[in-house]
Coordinates of C-alpha atoms in Angstrom, one line a residue:
Chain X
M1 CA 0.0 0.0 0.0
I2 CA 2.8 2.4 1.0
K3 CA 4.6 1.4 -2.2
D4 CA 1.5 2.2 -4.2
N5 CA 1.2 5.6 -2.6
K6 CA 4.8 6.3 -3.8
Y7 CA 3.7 5.7 -7.4
Y8 CA 0.7 7.9 -7.0
I9 CA 2.8 10.8 -5.7
L10 CA 5.2 10.3 -8.5
F11 CA 2.4 10.3 -11.0
F12 CA 0.9 13.4 -9.5
V13 CA 4.3 15.3 -9.4
V14 CA 5.1 14.4 -13.0
F15 CA 1.9 15.6 -14.5
M16 CA 0.9 18.4 -12.1
I17 CA 4.3 20.0 -11.6
L18 CA 7.0 18.7 -13.8
L19 CA 5.2 18.8 -17.2
P20 CA 3.7 22.2 -16.7
L21 CA 7.1 23.4 -15.5
A22 CA 8.8 22.0 -18.5
Y23 CA 6.4 24.0 -20.6
V24 CA 7.0 27.2 -18.7
V25 CA 10.8 26.9 -19.2
G26 CA 10.3 26.0 -22.8
L27 CA 11.3 22.3 -22.9
V28 CA 7.8 21.2 -24.0
D29 CA 5.5 23.0 -26.4
I30 CA 1.9 23.7 -25.7
N31 CA 0.6 21.1 -28.1
T32 CA 2.1 18.4 -26.1
I33 CA 0.4 19.8 -23.0
T34 CA -3.0 19.8 -24.8
L35 CA -2.3 16.3 -26.0
W36 CA -1.9 15.0 -22.5
G37 CA -4.9 17.0 -21.4
R38 CA -6.9 15.0 -24.0
Y39 CA -5.4 11.8 -22.8
F40 CA -6.6 12.6 -19.3
C41 CA -10.1 12.9 -20.6
F42 CA -9.8 9.5 -22.2
A43 CA -8.5 8.1 -18.9
I44 CA -11.5 9.5 -17.1
A45 CA -13.8 7.7 -19.6
A46 CA -11.7 4.6 -19.2
I47 CA -12.4 4.6 -15.5
G48 CA -16.1 4.5 -16.3
V49 CA -15.5 1.6 -18.7
D50 CA -13.6 -0.2 -16.0
L51 CA -16.3 0.2 -13.4
I52 CA -19.0 -1.2 -15.7
W53 CA -17.0 -3.8 -17.5
G54 CA -13.9 -4.6 -15.4
Y55 CA -15.7 -4.7 -12.1
T56 CA -19.3 -5.5 -12.9
G57 CA -18.7 -7.6 -15.9
I58 CA -21.1 -5.8 -18.2
L59 CA -19.6 -5.2 -21.6
S60 CA -21.2 -1.9 -22.7
M61 CA -20.7 -0.4 -26.2
T62 CA -22.2 2.9 -25.2
Q63 CA -19.4 4.5 -23.2
A64 CA -18.2 6.5 -26.2
L65 CA -21.8 7.6 -26.7
F66 CA -22.0 9.0 -23.2
F67 CA -18.6 10.6 -23.7
C68 CA -20.1 12.4 -26.7
F69 CA -23.2 13.4 -24.8
G70 CA -20.9 15.3 -22.4
A71 CA -18.9 16.7 -25.3
Y72 CA -22.0 17.8 -27.2
G73 CA -23.4 19.5 -24.1
M74 CA -20.2 21.5 -23.8
G75 CA -20.2 22.0 -27.6
M76 CA -23.7 23.4 -27.6
Y77 CA -22.8 25.9 -24.9
L78 CA -19.6 26.9 -26.8
T79 CA -21.5 27.2 -30.0
L80 CA -24.1 29.6 -28.5
S81 CA -21.5 31.7 -26.6
N82 CA -19.3 32.0 -29.8
L83 CA -22.0 33.2 -32.1
P84 CA -20.6 35.9 -34.4
A85 CA -21.9 39.4 -33.5
G86 CA -25.2 40.1 -35.1
T87 CA -26.3 36.5 -35.5
T88 CA -28.7 34.6 -33.3
L89 CA -28.4 31.2 -34.8
P90 CA -25.4 28.8 -35.4
A91 CA -24.5 28.9 -39.1
F92 CA -25.5 25.3 -39.8
M93 CA -29.1 26.1 -38.7
T94 CA -29.3 29.0 -41.0
W95 CA -28.2 26.8 -43.8
N96 CA -31.0 24.4 -42.9
Q97 CA -33.6 27.2 -43.1
V98 CA -34.2 27.3 -39.4
S99 CA -35.3 30.7 -38.3
E100 CA -35.5 30.2 -34.5
L101 CA -33.3 28.5 -32.0
P102 CA -34.8 25.1 -31.2
L103 CA -36.3 24.8 -27.7
F104 CA -33.8 22.1 -26.6
W105 CA -30.9 24.4 -27.4
Q106 CA -32.1 27.3 -25.3
P107 CA -30.9 26.1 -21.9
F108 CA -27.4 25.8 -23.3
E109 CA -27.0 29.5 -23.4
S110 CA -26.1 29.4 -19.7
F111 CA -22.9 27.7 -18.7
P112 CA -24.2 26.1 -15.4
A113 CA -27.4 24.8 -17.1
A114 CA -25.4 23.5 -20.0
M115 CA -23.0 21.6 -17.6
A116 CA -25.9 20.3 -15.6
L117 CA -27.6 19.0 -18.7
A118 CA -24.4 17.5 -20.1
L119 CA -24.3 15.3 -17.0
F120 CA -28.0 14.8 -16.5
V121 CA -28.9 13.8 -20.1
P122 CA -26.5 10.8 -20.2
A123 CA -27.5 9.8 -16.7
A124 CA -31.2 9.9 -17.5
F125 CA -30.6 8.1 -20.8
A126 CA -28.6 5.4 -19.1
A127 CA -31.2 5.0 -16.4
V128 CA -34.1 4.6 -18.7
F129 CA -32.3 2.3 -21.2
G130 CA -30.7 0.3 -18.3
F131 CA -34.0 -0.1 -16.6
F132 CA -35.6 -1.9 -19.6
V133 CA -32.5 -3.9 -20.5
F134 CA -31.5 -5.0 -17.1
R135 CA -35.0 -5.8 -16.0
S136 CA -35.2 -8.3 -18.9
R137 CA -32.0 -9.8 -17.6
I138 CA -30.1 -9.2 -20.8
K139 CA -26.4 -9.7 -20.2
G140 CA -23.1 -10.9 -21.6
V141 CA -22.9 -10.9 -25.3
Y142 CA -26.5 -10.0 -25.8
F143 CA -26.0 -6.8 -23.8
A144 CA -23.0 -5.9 -25.9
I145 CA -25.0 -6.4 -29.1
I146 CA -27.9 -4.4 -27.9
T147 CA -25.8 -1.5 -26.7
Q148 CA -23.9 -1.7 -30.0
A149 CA -27.2 -1.3 -31.9
L150 CA -28.0 1.6 -29.6
A151 CA -24.7 3.3 -30.3
L152 CA -25.2 2.9 -34.1
A153 CA -28.8 4.2 -33.9
M154 CA -27.6 7.3 -31.9
F155 CA -24.8 7.8 -34.4
L156 CA -27.4 7.9 -37.2
V157 CA -29.6 10.2 -35.3
F158 CA -26.8 12.7 -34.5
S159 CA -25.7 12.5 -38.1
R160 CA -29.0 13.8 -39.4
N161 CA -29.2 17.5 -40.1
E162 CA -32.8 17.5 -38.8
T163 CA -31.5 16.7 -35.4
M164 CA -30.1 20.2 -35.3
L165 CA -26.8 19.1 -33.8
G166 CA -24.6 19.9 -36.9
G167 CA -25.1 16.6 -38.7
T168 CA -21.9 14.8 -39.7
N169 CA -19.9 17.9 -39.4
G170 CA -20.7 18.1 -35.7
L171 CA -20.0 21.2 -33.6
T172 CA -16.9 23.2 -34.1
D173 CA -15.4 26.7 -34.6
F174 CA -15.1 27.8 -30.9
K175 CA -13.0 30.7 -30.1
T176 CA -13.6 31.4 -26.4
I177 CA -14.7 29.6 -23.3
L178 CA -16.2 31.7 -20.5
G179 CA -14.5 34.7 -22.1
F180 CA -11.0 33.1 -22.2
D181 CA -9.4 32.7 -25.6
L182 CA -9.3 29.0 -26.5
R183 CA -6.2 29.5 -28.7
S184 CA -4.1 31.1 -26.0
S185 CA -1.5 29.0 -24.3
N186 CA -2.6 30.0 -20.9
T187 CA -6.2 28.7 -21.5
K188 CA -4.7 25.5 -22.8
L189 CA -2.5 25.0 -19.8
A190 CA -5.5 25.8 -17.5
L191 CA -7.6 23.2 -19.3
Y192 CA -4.8 20.7 -19.0
I193 CA -4.5 21.3 -15.2
I194 CA -8.3 21.1 -14.8
S195 CA -8.4 17.9 -16.7
F196 CA -5.7 16.4 -14.6
G197 CA -7.4 17.5 -11.4
V198 CA -10.7 16.0 -12.4
L199 CA -8.9 12.8 -13.4
C200 CA -7.5 12.6 -9.9
L201 CA -10.9 13.3 -8.3
V202 CA -12.6 10.7 -10.5
F203 CA -9.8 8.3 -9.7
V204 CA -10.2 8.8 -5.9
Y205 CA -13.9 8.5 -6.2
A206 CA -13.7 5.2 -8.2
K207 CA -11.1 3.9 -5.8
N208 CA -13.3 4.5 -2.8
L209 CA -16.3 3.1 -4.7
V210 CA -14.7 -0.2 -5.5
K211 CA -13.5 -0.5 -1.9
S212 CA -16.9 0.1 -0.5
K213 CA -19.6 -2.6 0.0
F214 CA -21.2 -1.3 -3.1
G215 CA -18.1 -2.0 -5.1
K216 CA -17.8 -5.5 -3.6
S217 CA -21.4 -6.2 -4.6
L218 CA -20.5 -5.2 -8.2
V219 CA -17.7 -7.8 -8.2
A220 CA -20.1 -10.2 -6.7
I221 CA -22.6 -9.6 -9.5
R222 CA -19.8 -10.3 -12.0
D223 CA -18.8 -13.5 -10.2
S224 CA -22.2 -15.0 -9.5
E225 CA -25.3 -13.0 -10.3
S226 CA -27.7 -15.8 -9.2
R227 CA -25.9 -16.1 -5.8
M228 CA -26.4 -12.4 -5.4
R229 CA -30.2 -12.7 -6.1
F230 CA -30.6 -15.6 -3.7
T231 CA -28.7 -13.5 -1.1
A232 CA -31.6 -11.0 -1.4
Y233 CA -30.0 -8.3 -3.6
K234 CA -32.0 -6.7 -6.3
V235 CA -29.3 -7.1 -8.9
T236 CA -31.3 -5.1 -11.5
N237 CA -31.0 -1.9 -9.5
Y238 CA -27.3 -2.4 -8.9
N239 CA -26.7 -2.8 -12.6
I240 CA -28.7 0.3 -13.4
V241 CA -26.9 2.4 -10.8
I242 CA -23.4 1.4 -12.0
F243 CA -24.5 1.9 -15.6
V244 CA -25.5 5.5 -14.7
I245 CA -22.4 6.2 -12.8
A246 CA -20.2 4.9 -15.7
A247 CA -22.3 7.1 -18.1
V248 CA -21.7 10.2 -16.0
I249 CA -18.0 9.6 -15.7
A250 CA -17.8 9.2 -19.4
A251 CA -19.7 12.4 -19.9
I252 CA -17.3 14.3 -17.6
G253 CA -14.5 13.1 -19.8
G254 CA -16.4 14.4 -22.8
I255 CA -17.1 17.8 -21.3
L256 CA -13.4 18.4 -20.7
Y257 CA -12.3 16.8 -24.0
L258 CA -14.2 19.2 -26.2
P259 CA -12.5 22.5 -25.5
Q260 CA -9.1 20.9 -25.9
T261 CA -10.0 19.4 -29.3
G262 CA -12.3 22.1 -30.7
I263 CA -14.6 19.7 -32.5
I264 CA -17.1 17.0 -31.8
T265 CA -18.6 14.9 -34.5
P266 CA -20.9 11.8 -34.4
G267 CA -17.8 9.8 -35.4
R268 CA -16.6 9.9 -31.8
M269 CA -19.7 7.9 -30.6
S270 CA -19.3 5.0 -33.0
V271 CA -19.1 1.5 -31.8
Q272 CA -15.4 1.4 -32.7
A273 CA -14.8 4.2 -30.3
S274 CA -16.4 2.3 -27.5
I275 CA -14.4 -0.8 -28.4
E276 CA -11.2 1.2 -28.3
M277 CA -12.1 2.3 -24.8
V278 CA -12.5 -1.4 -23.8
V279 CA -9.1 -2.1 -25.4
W280 CA -7.5 0.6 -23.2
V281 CA -8.9 -1.0 -20.1
A282 CA -8.1 -4.5 -21.2
L283 CA -4.5 -3.5 -21.9
G284 CA -4.0 -1.6 -18.7
G285 CA -5.7 -4.2 -16.5
R286 CA -9.4 -4.6 -16.0
G287 CA -10.7 -4.7 -12.5
S288 CA -8.1 -2.2 -11.4
V289 CA -8.7 1.5 -11.5
K290 CA -5.1 2.4 -12.0
G291 CA -5.0 -0.2 -14.8
A292 CA -7.7 1.7 -16.7
V293 CA -5.8 5.0 -16.4
I294 CA -2.5 3.4 -17.4
G295 CA -4.1 1.7 -20.3
A296 CA -5.8 4.8 -21.6
L297 CA -2.7 7.0 -21.3
L298 CA -0.3 4.3 -22.8
V299 CA -2.5 3.4 -25.8
N300 CA -3.1 7.0 -26.6
L301 CA 0.5 7.9 -26.3
M302 CA 1.4 5.1 -28.5
Y303 CA -1.2 6.1 -30.9
S304 CA 0.3 9.6 -31.2
I305 CA 3.8 8.2 -31.6
F306 CA 2.9 5.6 -34.2
T307 CA 0.6 7.7 -36.3
S308 CA 3.4 10.3 -36.7
L309 CA 6.3 7.8 -37.2
M310 CA 4.6 5.2 -39.3
P311 CA 1.0 5.9 -39.9
G312 CA 0.1 2.6 -41.6
A313 CA 1.3 0.5 -38.7
W314 CA -0.9 1.7 -35.9
L315 CA -3.9 -0.6 -36.4
Y316 CA -1.6 -3.6 -36.6
V317 CA 0.2 -2.6 -33.4
L318 CA -3.1 -2.0 -31.6
G319 CA -4.5 -5.3 -32.9
G320 CA -1.3 -7.1 -31.9
L321 CA -1.3 -5.6 -28.4
F322 CA -4.9 -6.7 -27.9
I323 CA -4.2 -10.2 -29.0
V324 CA -1.2 -10.5 -26.7
T325 CA -3.4 -9.1 -23.9
V326 CA -6.2 -11.6 -24.5
L327 CA -3.8 -14.5 -24.8
Y328 CA -1.2 -13.8 -22.2
L329 CA -2.1 -10.9 -20.0
D330 CA -5.4 -11.7 -18.4
K331 CA -5.0 -8.8 -16.0
G332 CA -3.3 -6.4 -18.4
I333 CA -0.1 -4.5 -17.7
V334 CA -0.9 -4.0 -14.1
G335 CA -1.3 -7.8 -13.7
L336 CA 2.0 -8.3 -15.5
F337 CA 3.8 -6.1 -13.0
D338 CA 2.2 -7.9 -10.1
Q339 CA 3.3 -11.2 -11.6
L340 CA 6.9 -9.9 -12.0
K341 CA 6.9 -8.6 -8.5
Q342 CA 5.7 -12.0 -7.2
K343 CA 8.5 -13.6 -9.2
F344 CA 11.4 -11.4 -8.1
Y345 CA 10.2 -10.4 -4.6
P346 CA 8.1 -13.3 -3.5
V347 CA 5.8 -12.3 -0.6
K348 CA 6.0 -14.6 2.3
S349 CA 2.7 -16.4 2.6
N350 CA 2.3 -15.5 6.3
S351 CA 3.0 -11.8 6.1
Chain T
M1 CA -43.3 -22.9 8.4
L2 CA -43.4 -24.4 4.9
V3 CA -46.4 -26.2 3.5
V4 CA -46.5 -27.5 -0.1
N5 CA -49.7 -28.7 -1.7
N6 CA -50.4 -30.5 -5.0
L7 CA -47.2 -29.3 -6.5
F8 CA -46.8 -30.4 -10.2
V9 CA -43.8 -29.6 -12.4
S10 CA -43.0 -31.1 -15.8
F11 CA -40.2 -30.3 -18.2
G12 CA -41.3 -30.8 -21.8
G13 CA -44.0 -33.2 -20.9
V14 CA -41.9 -35.3 -18.5
T15 CA -43.1 -35.1 -15.0
A16 CA -40.3 -33.9 -12.8
L17 CA -42.2 -33.4 -9.6
N18 CA -45.7 -34.4 -8.4
L19 CA -46.0 -33.8 -4.6
E20 CA -49.3 -34.1 -2.9
R21 CA -48.3 -32.7 0.4
F22 CA -45.1 -31.8 2.2
S23 CA -44.5 -29.6 5.2
V24 CA -41.7 -28.6 7.5
K25 CA -42.1 -27.2 11.0
E26 CA -40.2 -24.5 12.6
N27 CA -36.6 -25.4 13.7
E28 CA -36.9 -28.8 12.0
L29 CA -34.1 -30.4 10.2
R30 CA -35.5 -32.3 7.3
V31 CA -33.5 -34.6 5.0
I32 CA -34.6 -35.5 1.5
I33 CA -33.0 -38.5 -0.1
G34 CA -33.7 -40.2 -3.4
P35 CA -32.0 -41.5 -6.6
N36 CA -30.6 -39.2 -9.3
G37 CA -33.3 -37.4 -11.2
A38 CA -35.9 -37.9 -8.5
G39 CA -36.6 -34.1 -8.5
K40 CA -34.9 -33.2 -5.2
S41 CA -33.0 -30.2 -6.6
T42 CA -36.0 -29.2 -8.7
F43 CA -38.0 -29.1 -5.5
M44 CA -35.6 -26.6 -4.0
D45 CA -35.5 -24.6 -7.2
I46 CA -39.2 -24.2 -7.0
I47 CA -39.2 -23.1 -3.3
C48 CA -36.6 -20.4 -3.9
G49 CA -38.1 -19.2 -7.2
K50 CA -35.5 -20.4 -9.6
T51 CA -37.9 -22.7 -11.5
K52 CA -41.6 -22.1 -12.0
A53 CA -44.1 -24.9 -11.3
Q54 CA -47.2 -25.5 -13.4
K55 CA -49.6 -26.2 -10.6
G56 CA -49.8 -26.2 -6.8
S57 CA -49.0 -24.0 -3.9
V58 CA -46.0 -23.3 -1.7
L59 CA -46.9 -21.5 1.5
F60 CA -44.1 -20.1 3.5
K61 CA -45.1 -18.5 6.8
G62 CA -48.6 -18.6 5.4
Q63 CA -47.7 -16.6 2.3
E64 CA -47.8 -18.0 -1.3
L65 CA -44.3 -18.1 -2.8
M66 CA -45.4 -19.3 -6.3
G67 CA -45.0 -16.5 -8.8
M68 CA -42.7 -14.4 -6.6
A69 CA -39.2 -13.3 -7.8
E70 CA -36.1 -14.9 -6.3
V71 CA -35.1 -11.7 -4.6
D72 CA -38.4 -11.3 -2.8
I73 CA -38.4 -14.9 -1.7
A74 CA -34.9 -14.5 -0.4
K75 CA -36.0 -11.3 1.4
M76 CA -38.8 -13.3 3.1
G77 CA -36.2 -15.5 4.6
V78 CA -35.5 -18.4 2.3
G79 CA -31.8 -19.1 1.8
R80 CA -30.4 -21.5 -0.7
K81 CA -27.1 -23.4 -1.0
F82 CA -26.5 -24.9 -4.4
Q83 CA -25.2 -28.3 -5.3
K84 CA -22.2 -26.8 -7.1
P85 CA -20.6 -24.2 -4.7
S86 CA -21.8 -20.8 -5.8
I87 CA -19.7 -18.1 -4.2
F88 CA -18.1 -14.8 -5.2
S89 CA -14.7 -16.1 -6.3
G90 CA -13.2 -12.7 -7.0
L91 CA -13.7 -11.4 -3.4
S92 CA -12.1 -12.3 -0.1
V93 CA -13.8 -14.7 2.2
F94 CA -14.5 -11.8 4.5
D95 CA -16.3 -9.8 1.8
N96 CA -18.3 -12.9 0.8
L97 CA -19.6 -13.1 4.3
L98 CA -20.1 -9.3 4.5
L99 CA -22.4 -9.5 1.5
G100 CA -24.3 -12.3 3.1
I101 CA -25.1 -10.5 6.3
K102 CA -28.7 -9.7 6.9
T103 CA -29.2 -6.0 6.6
H104 CA -30.8 -3.5 4.2
K105 CA -29.7 -4.6 0.8
N106 CA -31.1 -1.9 -1.5
V107 CA -28.6 0.1 -3.6
F108 CA -28.7 3.2 -1.4
S109 CA -28.0 1.4 1.9
T110 CA -25.2 -0.6 0.3
Y111 CA -23.7 2.5 -1.3
F112 CA -23.4 4.2 2.1
Y113 CA -22.7 1.1 4.1
K114 CA -20.1 1.4 6.9
L115 CA -18.9 -1.8 8.6
K116 CA -20.7 -2.0 11.9
S117 CA -18.9 -3.7 14.8
H118 CA -21.7 -6.1 15.4
H119 CA -21.6 -7.2 11.8
N120 CA -17.9 -7.6 12.1
D121 CA -18.4 -9.8 15.2
K122 CA -21.0 -11.8 13.5
I123 CA -18.7 -12.5 10.5
Y124 CA -16.0 -13.7 12.9
E125 CA -18.4 -15.8 14.8
V126 CA -19.7 -17.6 11.8
A127 CA -16.3 -17.8 10.2
K128 CA -15.1 -19.5 13.4
M129 CA -18.1 -21.9 13.3
V130 CA -17.4 -23.0 9.7
G131 CA -13.7 -23.1 10.2
L132 CA -12.8 -20.3 7.9
I133 CA -11.3 -18.0 10.5
D134 CA -7.8 -18.3 9.1
D135 CA -9.0 -17.8 5.5
L136 CA -10.9 -14.5 6.0
Q137 CA -8.4 -12.6 3.9
S138 CA -7.9 -15.2 1.2
L139 CA -9.6 -15.0 -2.2
A140 CA -12.7 -17.1 -2.1
G141 CA -11.9 -18.6 -5.5
S142 CA -8.6 -20.1 -4.1
L143 CA -10.3 -22.1 -1.4
S144 CA -10.5 -25.9 -1.5
H145 CA -13.8 -27.4 -2.6
G146 CA -14.8 -28.3 0.9
K147 CA -14.1 -24.8 2.2
K148 CA -16.1 -23.4 -0.7
Q149 CA -19.0 -25.5 0.5
W150 CA -18.6 -24.2 4.0
L151 CA -18.3 -20.6 2.7
E152 CA -21.6 -20.9 0.9
I153 CA -23.3 -22.4 4.0
A154 CA -21.9 -19.6 6.0
I155 CA -23.3 -17.0 3.5
V156 CA -26.7 -18.6 3.9
M157 CA -26.4 -18.7 7.7
L158 CA -25.4 -15.0 7.9
Q159 CA -28.5 -14.2 5.8
D160 CA -30.3 -15.5 8.8
A161 CA -32.8 -17.2 6.6
D162 CA -35.7 -18.8 8.5
L163 CA -35.7 -21.6 6.0
M164 CA -32.4 -22.9 4.7
L165 CA -32.3 -25.1 1.6
I166 CA -29.1 -27.0 1.5
D167 CA -28.3 -29.0 -1.6
E168 CA -25.7 -31.8 -1.1
P169 CA -23.5 -30.1 1.4
A170 CA -21.2 -33.1 1.8
A171 CA -20.5 -33.7 -1.9
G172 CA -16.8 -33.9 -2.5
M173 CA -15.9 -33.7 1.1
S174 CA -13.7 -36.1 3.1
D175 CA -15.4 -38.0 6.0
I176 CA -14.0 -35.6 8.6
E177 CA -15.1 -32.6 6.7
A178 CA -18.6 -34.1 6.1
E179 CA -18.9 -34.9 9.8
K180 CA -18.1 -31.3 10.6
T181 CA -20.6 -30.1 8.1
G182 CA -23.2 -32.3 9.7
E183 CA -22.6 -30.8 13.1
L184 CA -22.9 -27.4 11.6
L185 CA -26.3 -28.2 10.1
V186 CA -27.6 -29.7 13.3
E187 CA -26.5 -26.6 15.1
A188 CA -28.1 -24.4 12.6
S189 CA -31.4 -26.3 12.9
K190 CA -31.7 -25.2 16.5
T191 CA -32.6 -21.7 15.4
H192 CA -33.7 -22.2 11.7
S193 CA -35.7 -24.6 9.7
V194 CA -33.3 -26.6 7.4
I195 CA -34.0 -28.9 4.5
V196 CA -31.0 -30.9 3.3
I197 CA -30.7 -33.0 0.2
E198 CA -28.1 -35.7 0.5
H199 CA -26.9 -39.0 -1.0
D200 CA -24.4 -40.1 1.5
M201 CA -26.3 -42.4 3.9
K202 CA -23.6 -42.1 6.5
F203 CA -24.0 -38.4 6.5
V204 CA -27.8 -38.7 6.5
E205 CA -27.7 -40.9 9.6
Q206 CA -25.7 -38.2 11.3
I207 CA -28.0 -35.3 10.6
A208 CA -31.4 -37.1 10.5
I209 CA -32.5 -36.0 13.9
D210 CA -36.0 -35.3 12.6
K211 CA -37.8 -36.9 9.7
V212 CA -36.4 -38.1 6.4
N213 CA -38.3 -38.0 3.1
V214 CA -37.7 -40.3 0.2
L215 CA -38.3 -38.9 -3.2
V216 CA -38.5 -41.2 -6.2
R217 CA -39.4 -40.2 -9.8
G218 CA -40.9 -37.0 -8.6
E219 CA -43.2 -38.5 -6.0
M220 CA -42.8 -38.8 -2.3
L221 CA -42.3 -42.4 -1.5
T222 CA -42.4 -42.2 2.2
E223 CA -41.6 -40.0 5.2
G224 CA -40.3 -41.2 8.6
T225 CA -37.4 -41.4 11.0
F226 CA -34.1 -42.6 9.7
D227 CA -34.6 -46.1 11.2
E228 CA -38.0 -46.4 9.6
I229 CA -36.7 -45.4 6.3
K230 CA -33.7 -47.7 6.5
N231 CA -35.9 -50.6 7.1
N232 CA -38.7 -49.7 4.7
K233 CA -39.0 -52.3 2.0
D234 CA -39.9 -49.9 -0.7
V235 CA -37.1 -47.6 0.0
I236 CA -34.6 -50.5 0.0
D237 CA -36.0 -51.7 -3.4
C238 CA -36.0 -48.3 -5.0
Y239 CA -33.0 -46.6 -3.6
L240 CA -30.9 -48.1 -0.9
G241 CA -30.6 -51.6 -2.2
S242 CA -30.2 -54.5 0.3
P243 CA -27.1 -56.6 1.1
D244 CA -29.0 -59.5 -0.6
S245 CA -29.7 -57.6 -3.8
A246 CA -26.1 -56.6 -4.0
Q247 CA -25.1 -60.2 -3.5
E248 CA -27.6 -61.3 -6.2
A249 CA -26.3 -58.7 -8.6
K250 CA -22.8 -60.0 -8.1
V251 CA -23.8 -63.6 -8.7
A252 CA -25.8 -62.6 -11.8

């Protein structure tokens, strides 16, 4: 435990102090900072995937969708607050002959309301969808297929111009956030620090959650759902709640992701995007919160490196990594380290 | 405590169970024996809501159980131990027991649950009783088969179910382990009603302090004390076999 704390402190010091410092003295440029800021958003989403899949054993293909719900919420606020002077409507609406701001857009004029909705909409969506699916005791592969269908359906809905969310082009062209210039380095650095701070908070929250009795019951559901039922737990409600929690965590990641990327399109919510999130967690180590974070950061870092060095090779590398994980690394990278530790520093059985 | 009337179950036209009447009193330890496929496990499945019966009624504390969901039946106080040990293999033994403990089990209470000292004491007490006190921190999945059986019994005991349905507790256990299991069940029956399914006649003899039922091809062949059952001609023919018949079989 003490050893673990040492790593956490190291992690914190590197990303909270050293990296920003390196930027200030000019060793690292601002794009690298923003890149890491984005990775942190993915890591936040990965924690959500780990809670629902790694701990509870429910393979959900909607995590990228909830991520996008958050991002779109932020995007709608930014769109409205960045309207060019003299216009009352986003450009894509004007092109579609819309003369008035649709009703569901109106709350997004205020930042607090937009943030509240960006979290509440995915939560409500997950609750309603989860209620019907979990009540019917759909699980395992069938759950994965149903959520996959849902993700595809939502992708198609968001891609339509009639949905009034920018169609396939999505939402983009933001210049300021709360009055701060999004292109200025200071804003970028601030977003990076906020993202990292939120990642830490979500991490601590998830860590406490899995240690609590609620977290134990999630693992229990994964191991033996029927035993759980016969021990008088209403498994359906537990599934719905963790599905909602995972959705909200994904949305938090999405909210922070948008201002650092500057664009959100329906492509982000595709099934592939959700599968990628699952791959991060599988690689890092499922059933371990730090595994999810390590996996998300590592895979995305590798993605950046490979796509700039040899663009064609990335998919093969990712595929290869996934195969190796499935075949040999049941518990991912975290599990590998534990195994190595066991091998080189065997713990005495009585300690 | 438990009254079963005219229960009828069939799977695809094959009658699995056809019970006219069966009842268990409070704090009774009832043993059900019978050959494979006699419908013993099916009977328990119906009581705890895992399988639905076509006809009949199952009254528990005067309330009809048929048609209720497993969770609600469990909440009413019916605990079930399965034939194949069903435990939470990814959790420690302590956590397994913690989840078993009778308390509010809705999401909200679980989410904000703090370990209470009397729950902690209870876990240690039961762990001591089933001989898992030294294994509390081990992963449940790494326990031996016999210990897994005890763990599951312990979960059911902590649930404080008024009626405990125990399916083949001694399966795969050594004689010493089985004897200990027997003591455990006899002890439990002082404060709970217990129904046990078992094959091992030596084990049955140990725990049959009350009545024994013999189930054959879905029907109740007879009910009586262990000695009555042992010497019942029908039971010997259908299930136990006699020393003579064994001899005959050998000669033939």
